[in-house]
Short mmCIF file of C-alpha atoms and ligand atoms in Angstrom, two decimals:
data_model
loop_
_atom_site.label_atom_id
_atom_site.label_comp_id
_atom_site.label_asym_id
_atom_site.label_seq_id
_atom_site.Cartn_x
_atom_site.Cartn_y
_atom_site.Cartn_z
CA MET U 1 172.89 24.20 133.01
CA ASN U 2 171.13 21.16 134.38
CA GLU U 3 170.22 19.07 131.33
CA ASP U 4 168.06 16.66 133.34
CA ASN U 5 165.87 19.43 134.74
CA PHE U 6 165.57 21.64 131.69
CA ILE U 7 161.88 22.27 132.35
CA GLN U 8 160.73 22.03 135.95
CA ILE U 9 157.04 22.19 136.77
CA LYS U 10 156.66 22.66 140.51
CA ASN U 11 153.33 22.25 142.34
CA LEU U 12 151.54 23.97 139.48
CA LYS U 13 147.88 24.81 140.04
CA MET U 14 145.22 26.39 137.87
CA VAL U 15 141.84 27.48 139.14
CA TYR U 16 139.85 29.26 136.42
CA GLU U 17 137.91 32.44 137.17
CA ASN U 18 134.67 30.51 137.54
CA GLY U 19 136.29 28.56 140.40
CA TYR U 20 136.93 25.40 138.39
CA GLN U 21 140.16 23.71 139.41
CA ALA U 22 141.61 22.41 136.13
CA ILE U 23 145.06 21.54 137.51
CA SER U 24 145.37 20.41 141.11
CA ASP U 25 149.02 20.30 142.06
CA ILE U 26 151.31 18.87 139.41
CA SER U 27 155.07 18.52 139.33
CA PHE U 28 157.27 17.03 136.64
CA THR U 29 160.56 17.61 134.89
CA VAL U 30 161.60 17.42 131.25
CA LYS U 31 165.16 16.76 130.11
CA LYS U 32 166.81 18.85 127.45
CA GLY U 33 165.98 17.39 124.03
CA GLU U 34 163.33 15.08 125.45
CA LEU U 35 159.99 14.47 123.71
CA VAL U 36 157.37 14.19 126.42
CA CYS U 37 153.73 13.31 125.79
CA LEU U 38 151.02 14.81 127.93
CA LEU U 39 148.27 12.23 127.64
CA GLY U 40 144.80 11.96 129.09
CA PRO U 41 141.07 12.06 128.37
CA SER U 42 139.28 15.18 127.17
CA GLY U 43 139.13 17.86 129.85
CA CYS U 44 141.96 16.48 132.01
CA GLY U 45 144.02 19.68 131.75
CA LYS U 46 146.51 19.08 128.92
CA THR U 47 145.93 22.34 127.03
CA THR U 48 145.74 24.25 130.32
CA THR U 49 149.22 22.95 131.19
CA LEU U 50 150.67 23.86 127.77
CA ASN U 51 149.16 27.34 127.96
CA MET U 52 150.79 27.92 131.34
CA VAL U 53 154.17 26.83 129.95
CA ALA U 54 153.66 29.15 126.96
CA GLY U 55 152.66 32.03 129.23
CA LEU U 56 149.18 32.41 127.71
CA LEU U 57 147.70 31.56 131.11
CA ASN U 58 148.94 32.56 134.55
CA PRO U 59 148.96 29.69 137.03
CA THR U 60 147.19 30.27 140.34
CA GLY U 61 149.95 28.46 142.21
CA GLY U 62 153.35 26.85 141.80
CA ASP U 63 156.22 27.66 139.47
CA ILE U 64 157.60 26.89 136.01
CA LEU U 65 161.37 26.94 135.62
CA VAL U 66 163.24 26.75 132.34
CA ASP U 67 166.95 26.21 132.55
CA GLY U 68 166.83 26.81 136.30
CA LYS U 69 164.98 30.15 136.17
CA SER U 70 161.34 30.92 136.82
CA VAL U 71 159.59 32.10 133.66
CA LEU U 72 156.36 33.23 135.32
CA ASN U 73 157.26 36.89 134.91
CA VAL U 74 158.51 36.47 131.34
CA ALA U 75 156.08 37.60 128.62
CA PRO U 76 154.93 34.86 126.19
CA LYS U 77 156.79 36.40 123.24
CA ASP U 78 160.03 36.39 125.22
CA ARG U 79 159.79 32.78 126.40
CA ASN U 80 161.37 31.46 123.22
CA ILE U 81 158.68 28.86 122.69
CA GLY U 82 157.19 27.49 119.47
CA TYR U 83 153.52 26.49 119.65
CA VAL U 84 151.74 24.24 117.13
CA PHE U 85 147.96 24.20 117.49
CA GLN U 86 145.46 21.52 116.56
CA ASN U 87 143.81 23.68 113.90
CA TYR U 88 147.00 24.89 112.14
CA ALA U 89 146.13 28.61 112.58
CA LEU U 90 147.81 29.63 109.31
CA TYR U 91 147.30 33.03 107.65
CA PRO U 92 145.04 32.25 104.65
CA HIS U 93 146.02 35.28 102.55
CA MET U 94 149.76 34.52 102.75
CA THR U 95 151.62 31.87 100.79
CA VAL U 96 153.24 28.93 102.53
CA LEU U 97 156.63 30.65 102.33
CA GLN U 98 155.22 33.90 103.77
CA ASN U 99 153.55 31.96 106.59
CA VAL U 100 156.77 30.19 107.51
CA MET U 101 158.78 33.45 107.26
CA PHE U 102 156.26 35.42 109.29
CA PRO U 103 157.74 35.00 112.82
CA MET U 104 161.07 36.30 111.46
CA THR U 105 159.54 39.45 109.99
CA VAL U 106 158.18 40.88 113.27
CA GLY U 107 159.35 41.54 116.80
CA LYS U 108 162.76 42.11 118.28
CA ASN U 109 164.39 39.12 116.56
CA LYS U 110 163.44 40.41 113.12
CA LYS U 111 165.73 39.13 110.38
CA SER U 112 166.63 40.51 106.96
CA LYS U 113 164.35 39.29 104.20
CA GLU U 114 167.12 37.28 102.60
CA GLU U 115 168.11 35.52 105.84
CA ALA U 116 164.47 34.88 106.80
CA LYS U 117 163.89 33.28 103.41
CA GLN U 118 166.94 31.05 103.73
CA ILE U 119 165.92 29.82 107.18
CA ALA U 120 162.31 29.30 106.05
CA GLU U 121 163.50 27.26 103.09
CA ARG U 122 165.65 25.09 105.31
CA PHE U 123 162.71 24.23 107.60
CA MET U 124 160.37 23.76 104.64
CA ARG U 125 162.80 21.16 103.31
CA LEU U 126 162.94 19.46 106.72
CA THR U 127 159.14 19.29 106.85
CA HIS U 128 158.77 18.33 103.15
CA ILE U 129 156.71 21.32 102.03
CA GLU U 130 159.21 23.18 99.84
CA GLU U 131 157.25 22.37 96.69
CA TYR U 132 154.19 24.27 98.04
CA ALA U 133 156.14 27.43 98.87
CA ASN U 134 154.09 29.70 96.63
CA GLN U 135 150.66 28.22 97.29
CA LYS U 136 148.07 29.50 99.74
CA PRO U 137 147.42 27.17 102.71
CA GLY U 138 143.74 26.73 101.77
CA LYS U 139 144.84 24.65 98.76
CA LEU U 140 146.82 22.19 100.91
CA SER U 141 145.72 18.98 102.62
CA GLY U 142 145.47 18.81 106.42
CA GLY U 143 148.80 17.02 106.71
CA GLN U 144 150.53 19.59 104.51
CA GLN U 145 149.02 22.48 106.47
CA GLN U 146 150.17 20.92 109.72
CA ARG U 147 153.70 20.63 108.31
CA VAL U 148 153.55 24.34 107.46
CA SER U 149 152.58 25.20 111.02
CA ILE U 150 155.40 23.00 112.37
CA ALA U 151 157.92 24.72 110.10
CA ARG U 152 156.58 28.10 111.21
CA ALA U 153 156.96 27.12 114.88
CA LEU U 154 160.56 25.99 114.31
CA VAL U 155 162.04 28.89 112.30
CA GLN U 156 162.73 30.97 115.41
CA GLN U 157 164.68 27.97 116.67
CA PRO U 158 162.87 28.10 119.99
CA LYS U 159 164.19 26.34 123.10
CA ILE U 160 160.89 24.55 123.60
CA LEU U 161 158.28 23.25 121.18
CA LEU U 162 154.67 22.81 122.35
CA MET U 163 152.29 20.78 120.20
CA ASP U 164 148.62 20.50 121.11
CA GLU U 165 147.00 17.50 119.42
CA PRO U 166 148.68 18.41 116.14
CA LEU U 167 147.52 15.25 114.38
CA SER U 168 143.89 14.96 115.42
CA ASN U 169 142.49 16.47 112.20
CA LEU U 170 144.31 13.96 110.01
CA ASP U 171 143.20 10.55 108.77
CA ALA U 172 144.58 7.43 110.44
CA ARG U 173 147.27 6.60 107.88
CA LEU U 174 148.57 10.15 107.67
CA ARG U 175 148.68 10.38 111.47
CA LEU U 176 151.04 7.39 111.58
CA LYS U 177 153.26 8.89 108.93
CA ILE U 178 153.38 12.40 110.36
CA ARG U 179 153.95 11.25 113.92
CA GLU U 180 157.05 9.41 112.73
CA GLU U 181 158.15 12.53 110.87
CA ILE U 182 157.59 14.72 113.92
CA ARG U 183 159.62 12.41 116.12
CA ALA U 184 162.46 12.28 113.58
CA LEU U 185 162.36 16.05 113.10
CA VAL U 186 162.38 17.06 116.77
CA LYS U 187 165.20 14.60 117.44
CA LYS U 188 167.18 15.98 114.51
CA VAL U 189 166.65 19.58 115.57
CA GLY U 190 167.23 18.52 119.20
CA ILE U 191 164.39 20.60 120.56
CA THR U 192 162.73 19.92 123.92
CA THR U 193 159.11 19.10 123.12
CA LEU U 194 155.81 18.75 124.96
CA PHE U 195 153.37 16.89 122.75
CA VAL U 196 149.72 16.72 123.80
CA THR U 197 147.47 13.89 122.71
CA HIS U 198 144.47 11.96 124.02
CA ASP U 199 145.45 8.94 121.89
CA GLN U 200 147.37 6.45 124.02
CA GLU U 201 148.75 4.62 120.99
CA GLU U 202 150.16 7.86 119.59
CA ALA U 203 151.72 8.66 122.97
CA LEU U 204 153.27 5.20 123.32
CA SER U 205 154.87 5.45 119.90
CA ILE U 206 156.07 9.05 119.85
CA GLY U 207 157.12 9.89 123.41
CA ASP U 208 160.38 9.34 125.25
CA LYS U 209 158.11 9.38 128.23
CA ILE U 210 154.44 9.84 128.96
CA ILE U 211 152.78 11.94 131.61
CA LEU U 212 149.27 10.61 132.02
CA PHE U 213 146.70 13.03 133.46
CA ASN U 214 143.22 12.54 134.80
CA GLU U 215 141.06 15.36 136.18
CA GLY U 216 144.01 17.70 136.61
CA VAL U 217 146.14 15.19 138.50
CA ILE U 218 149.16 13.27 137.19
CA GLN U 219 148.46 9.55 137.36
CA GLN U 220 151.86 8.38 136.16
CA ASP U 221 155.04 9.86 134.72
CA ALA U 222 157.14 7.13 133.11
CA ALA U 223 158.65 5.71 129.92
CA SER U 224 156.17 4.10 127.48
CA TYR U 225 157.14 0.51 128.24
CA GLU U 226 157.02 1.19 131.97
CA ILE U 227 153.57 2.72 131.85
CA TYR U 228 152.33 -0.25 129.82
CA LEU U 229 153.96 -3.04 131.83
CA ASN U 230 153.82 -1.41 135.24
CA PRO U 231 150.77 0.85 135.54
CA ALA U 232 150.60 2.83 138.78
CA ASN U 233 146.87 2.32 139.26
CA GLN U 234 143.67 1.02 137.69
CA PHE U 235 143.07 4.23 135.71
CA VAL U 236 146.46 3.91 134.00
CA ALA U 237 145.94 0.19 133.28
CA ASN U 238 142.54 0.90 131.73
CA PHE U 239 143.65 3.94 129.74
CA ILE U 240 146.77 2.43 128.17
CA GLY U 241 146.68 -0.48 125.72
CA ASN U 242 144.64 -1.61 122.75
CA PRO U 243 142.76 -3.93 123.00
CA VAL U 244 141.97 -2.73 126.49
CA VAL U 245 143.02 -4.58 129.62
CA ASP U 246 140.76 -7.46 130.72
CA ASN U 247 139.29 -6.81 134.15
CA PHE U 248 137.88 -9.67 136.23
CA ASN U 249 135.96 -9.04 139.46
CA VAL U 250 137.43 -11.37 142.07
CA GLU U 251 137.09 -12.13 145.74
CA VAL U 252 140.07 -13.11 147.82
CA SER U 253 139.40 -15.59 150.60
CA ASP U 254 140.83 -18.81 151.92
CA GLY U 255 144.16 -18.29 150.18
CA LYS U 256 142.45 -18.12 146.78
CA VAL U 257 141.58 -15.51 144.19
CA ILE U 258 138.06 -16.48 143.20
CA GLY U 259 136.49 -15.15 140.03
CA ASP U 260 133.24 -15.98 138.30
CA GLY U 261 134.11 -19.37 136.82
CA PHE U 262 137.72 -19.70 137.97
CA GLU U 263 139.83 -20.05 141.10
CA ILE U 264 143.52 -19.29 141.43
CA PRO U 265 145.60 -20.13 144.51
CA ILE U 266 147.44 -17.03 145.75
CA SER U 267 150.61 -19.12 145.62
CA ALA U 268 150.35 -19.07 141.80
CA PHE U 269 151.18 -15.33 141.90
CA ASP U 270 154.78 -14.11 142.16
CA SER U 271 155.20 -13.28 145.86
CA ASP U 272 157.84 -10.62 145.09
CA ARG U 273 155.37 -8.55 143.10
CA PHE U 274 152.93 -7.92 145.94
CA LYS U 275 153.14 -4.25 146.88
CA LYS U 276 150.94 -4.86 149.91
CA ASN U 277 149.39 -7.81 151.68
CA LEU U 278 146.46 -9.24 149.79
CA THR U 279 143.91 -9.29 152.61
CA ASP U 280 140.53 -10.98 152.15
CA GLY U 281 138.09 -8.81 150.22
CA VAL U 282 136.97 -7.74 146.79
CA TYR U 283 139.47 -6.79 144.05
CA THR U 284 139.93 -6.48 140.31
CA LEU U 285 142.30 -8.87 138.58
CA SER U 286 143.53 -7.21 135.37
CA LEU U 287 145.43 -8.82 132.53
CA ARG U 288 146.57 -7.38 129.26
CA PRO U 289 144.99 -9.39 126.41
CA GLU U 290 148.32 -10.94 125.41
CA ASN U 291 148.60 -12.45 128.88
CA VAL U 292 145.40 -14.46 128.50
CA PHE U 293 145.97 -17.23 125.98
CA PRO U 294 144.42 -20.48 124.74
CA VAL U 295 146.05 -23.71 126.01
CA ASP U 296 145.64 -27.24 124.62
CA ASN U 297 145.85 -29.00 127.94
CA GLN U 298 143.10 -28.28 130.51
CA ALA U 299 145.63 -28.82 133.31
CA ASP U 300 147.56 -25.73 132.14
CA GLY U 301 144.44 -23.53 132.06
CA PHE U 302 142.43 -21.56 134.59
CA PHE U 303 139.01 -21.59 132.95
CA THR U 304 137.16 -22.81 129.89
CA CYS U 305 134.52 -20.86 128.06
CA LYS U 306 132.79 -20.37 124.76
CA ILE U 307 133.97 -17.77 122.27
CA ASP U 308 131.23 -15.23 121.47
CA ASP U 309 132.86 -13.53 118.58
CA ILE U 310 136.13 -13.24 116.70
CA GLU U 311 137.50 -10.11 115.11
CA LEU U 312 140.26 -10.45 112.54
CA ILE U 313 142.93 -7.76 112.55
CA GLY U 314 145.51 -8.66 109.96
CA ARG U 315 146.95 -12.01 111.00
CA GLU U 316 145.84 -11.57 114.61
CA ARG U 317 142.50 -12.67 115.96
CA ILE U 318 140.75 -10.92 118.80
CA LEU U 319 138.70 -13.51 120.69
CA LYS U 320 135.75 -12.12 122.61
CA PHE U 321 134.18 -14.07 125.44
CA THR U 322 132.44 -13.72 128.78
CA ILE U 323 133.20 -16.32 131.41
CA ASN U 324 129.90 -18.03 132.37
CA GLY U 325 128.21 -15.62 130.01
CA LEU U 326 128.31 -13.00 132.78
CA GLY U 327 130.35 -9.99 133.70
CA GLN U 328 132.62 -7.97 131.49
CA ARG U 329 133.46 -9.21 128.07
CA SER U 330 137.11 -10.09 127.73
CA LEU U 331 139.40 -9.86 124.76
CA VAL U 332 142.36 -12.00 123.84
CA LYS U 333 144.75 -11.48 120.96
CA VAL U 334 145.88 -14.75 119.38
CA GLU U 335 147.20 -16.12 116.16
CA ALA U 336 145.75 -19.59 116.87
CA ASN U 337 143.02 -21.03 114.71
CA VAL U 338 139.89 -20.69 116.82
CA GLU U 339 136.32 -20.65 115.49
CA PRO U 340 133.34 -18.77 116.94
CA SER U 341 131.43 -20.89 119.48
CA ASP U 342 134.47 -23.11 120.16
CA GLU U 343 135.05 -24.01 123.80
CA VAL U 344 138.51 -22.76 124.65
CA CYS U 345 140.63 -23.33 127.73
CA PHE U 346 142.60 -20.27 128.76
CA GLY U 347 145.91 -19.94 130.57
CA LEU U 348 146.94 -16.74 132.35
CA ASN U 349 150.36 -15.20 132.62
CA LEU U 350 150.05 -14.23 136.27
CA ASP U 351 153.57 -12.78 136.40
CA ARG U 352 152.22 -10.01 134.17
CA ALA U 353 148.83 -9.64 135.89
CA PHE U 354 147.77 -6.70 138.06
CA ILE U 355 145.51 -6.66 141.10
CA PHE U 356 143.78 -3.43 142.12
CA ASP U 357 141.74 -2.70 145.23
CA ASN U 358 138.39 -0.89 145.24
CA ASN U 359 140.12 2.50 145.16
CA GLY U 360 142.06 1.52 142.05
CA GLU U 361 145.27 1.24 144.04
CA ARG U 362 147.70 -1.35 142.76
CA ILE U 363 148.26 -4.30 145.10
CA TYR U 364 150.07 -6.62 142.68
N1 ATP L 1 138.60 29.47 130.55
C1 ATP L 1 138.10 28.44 131.26
N2 ATP L 1 137.26 28.65 132.30
C2 ATP L 1 136.78 27.63 133.03
N3 ATP L 1 137.09 26.32 132.81
C3 ATP L 1 137.91 26.05 131.79
C4 ATP L 1 138.48 27.08 130.97
N4 ATP L 1 139.27 26.49 130.03
C5 ATP L 1 139.21 25.17 130.28
N5 ATP L 1 138.40 24.90 131.33
C6 ATP L 1 138.11 23.58 131.90
O1 ATP L 1 139.30 23.04 132.42
C7 ATP L 1 139.38 21.65 132.16
C8 ATP L 1 140.68 21.34 131.43
O2 ATP L 1 140.62 21.92 130.15
P1 ATP L 1 141.74 21.67 129.04
O3 ATP L 1 141.39 22.47 127.87
O4 ATP L 1 143.07 21.89 129.67
O5 ATP L 1 141.54 20.13 128.78
P2 ATP L 1 142.29 19.16 127.72
O6 ATP L 1 142.92 18.07 128.51
O7 ATP L 1 143.14 19.96 126.83
O8 ATP L 1 141.05 18.54 126.94
P3 ATP L 1 140.87 18.20 125.35
O9 ATP L 1 141.52 16.85 125.13
O10 ATP L 1 139.39 18.11 125.19
O11 ATP L 1 141.50 19.31 124.55
C9 ATP L 1 138.14 21.28 131.39
O12 ATP L 1 137.21 20.71 132.27
C10 ATP L 1 137.65 22.60 130.84
O13 ATP L 1 136.27 22.60 130.71
MG1 MG L 2 143.06 20.43 124.81
#
């Protein structure tokens, strides 16, 4: 078996009956035991992709291989896949224990009642729901119900676990807690997992790698830190990170990158990081907020401007400003003691900056 290519998605396409092309032509691989996040805005094709892997939807092109073999002609129930849905989909008239046991009481892998109960109890312990065994799901909180549906998806000990926005009905604090639990659980069980979310922060924290979609096309397929530090294009840079990336409209001419209220000689950029020649024209200079920072000495800065507003987040301050009072508002995360309406001189960490052309293609 090839552990690095456990799941292979090859030139997969999905055109719905009404002619809408939801997935254009995507290819990616998932290693055995890997936890991969499918990330992207609403409507980008995440659920469509999961449904094709599960066999609930037949692709209109391409192939899906598991363990080296095409699964396109394998019925969903024989694909050995566990699926956790956003809305839990539990049976309301059954107890928690009966819900978790259910997959083991039907079909060709039916187990004896005693064995099914033992396995169910093991997974209920792993997901911390054993104390609710005899309650009906309707009496449980959202987080508890989602744990039940995770336990139910795992009892068959499937080869692959699919989770479609499993945390989106939970409050913020519980989401943090359960996403840690899910990561610990899938690593402990060692199951290969595709986890869908539209929340970039969730994806950065839970995934071994992220596959970022937009409009049915993969924008980038990379580890979390790579996708954050080295975005493939403007869409990726804008989608990943909180606070969002600061984008400055700039014009390149005369060996300078000229923005509204600042000028940077091209020589200040790291020449090794140019992916292409920076020809004269109009571009976007993008910096993550931590790479724009207040400096004491004007000589170390690139521009000075007035702070419009300050947001306190714990011990960090988010400074909000617009250079020359025009253009897009920028955000900077600092711990320094700055007051609203202060004039602040800002330095830029150009080694961590990005430059994109008008098509969103990365130049630097
Ligand atoms: N049965 C269908 N017929 C036609 N178009 C569909 C069908 N199902 C989904 N679509 C369209 O395909 C696109 C992708 O849908 P999909 O459900 O995969 O998106 P998603 O990334 O899961 O979005 P969300 O984050 O909102 O769940 C959307 O534009 C959607 O409207
Ligand atoms: Mg969806």
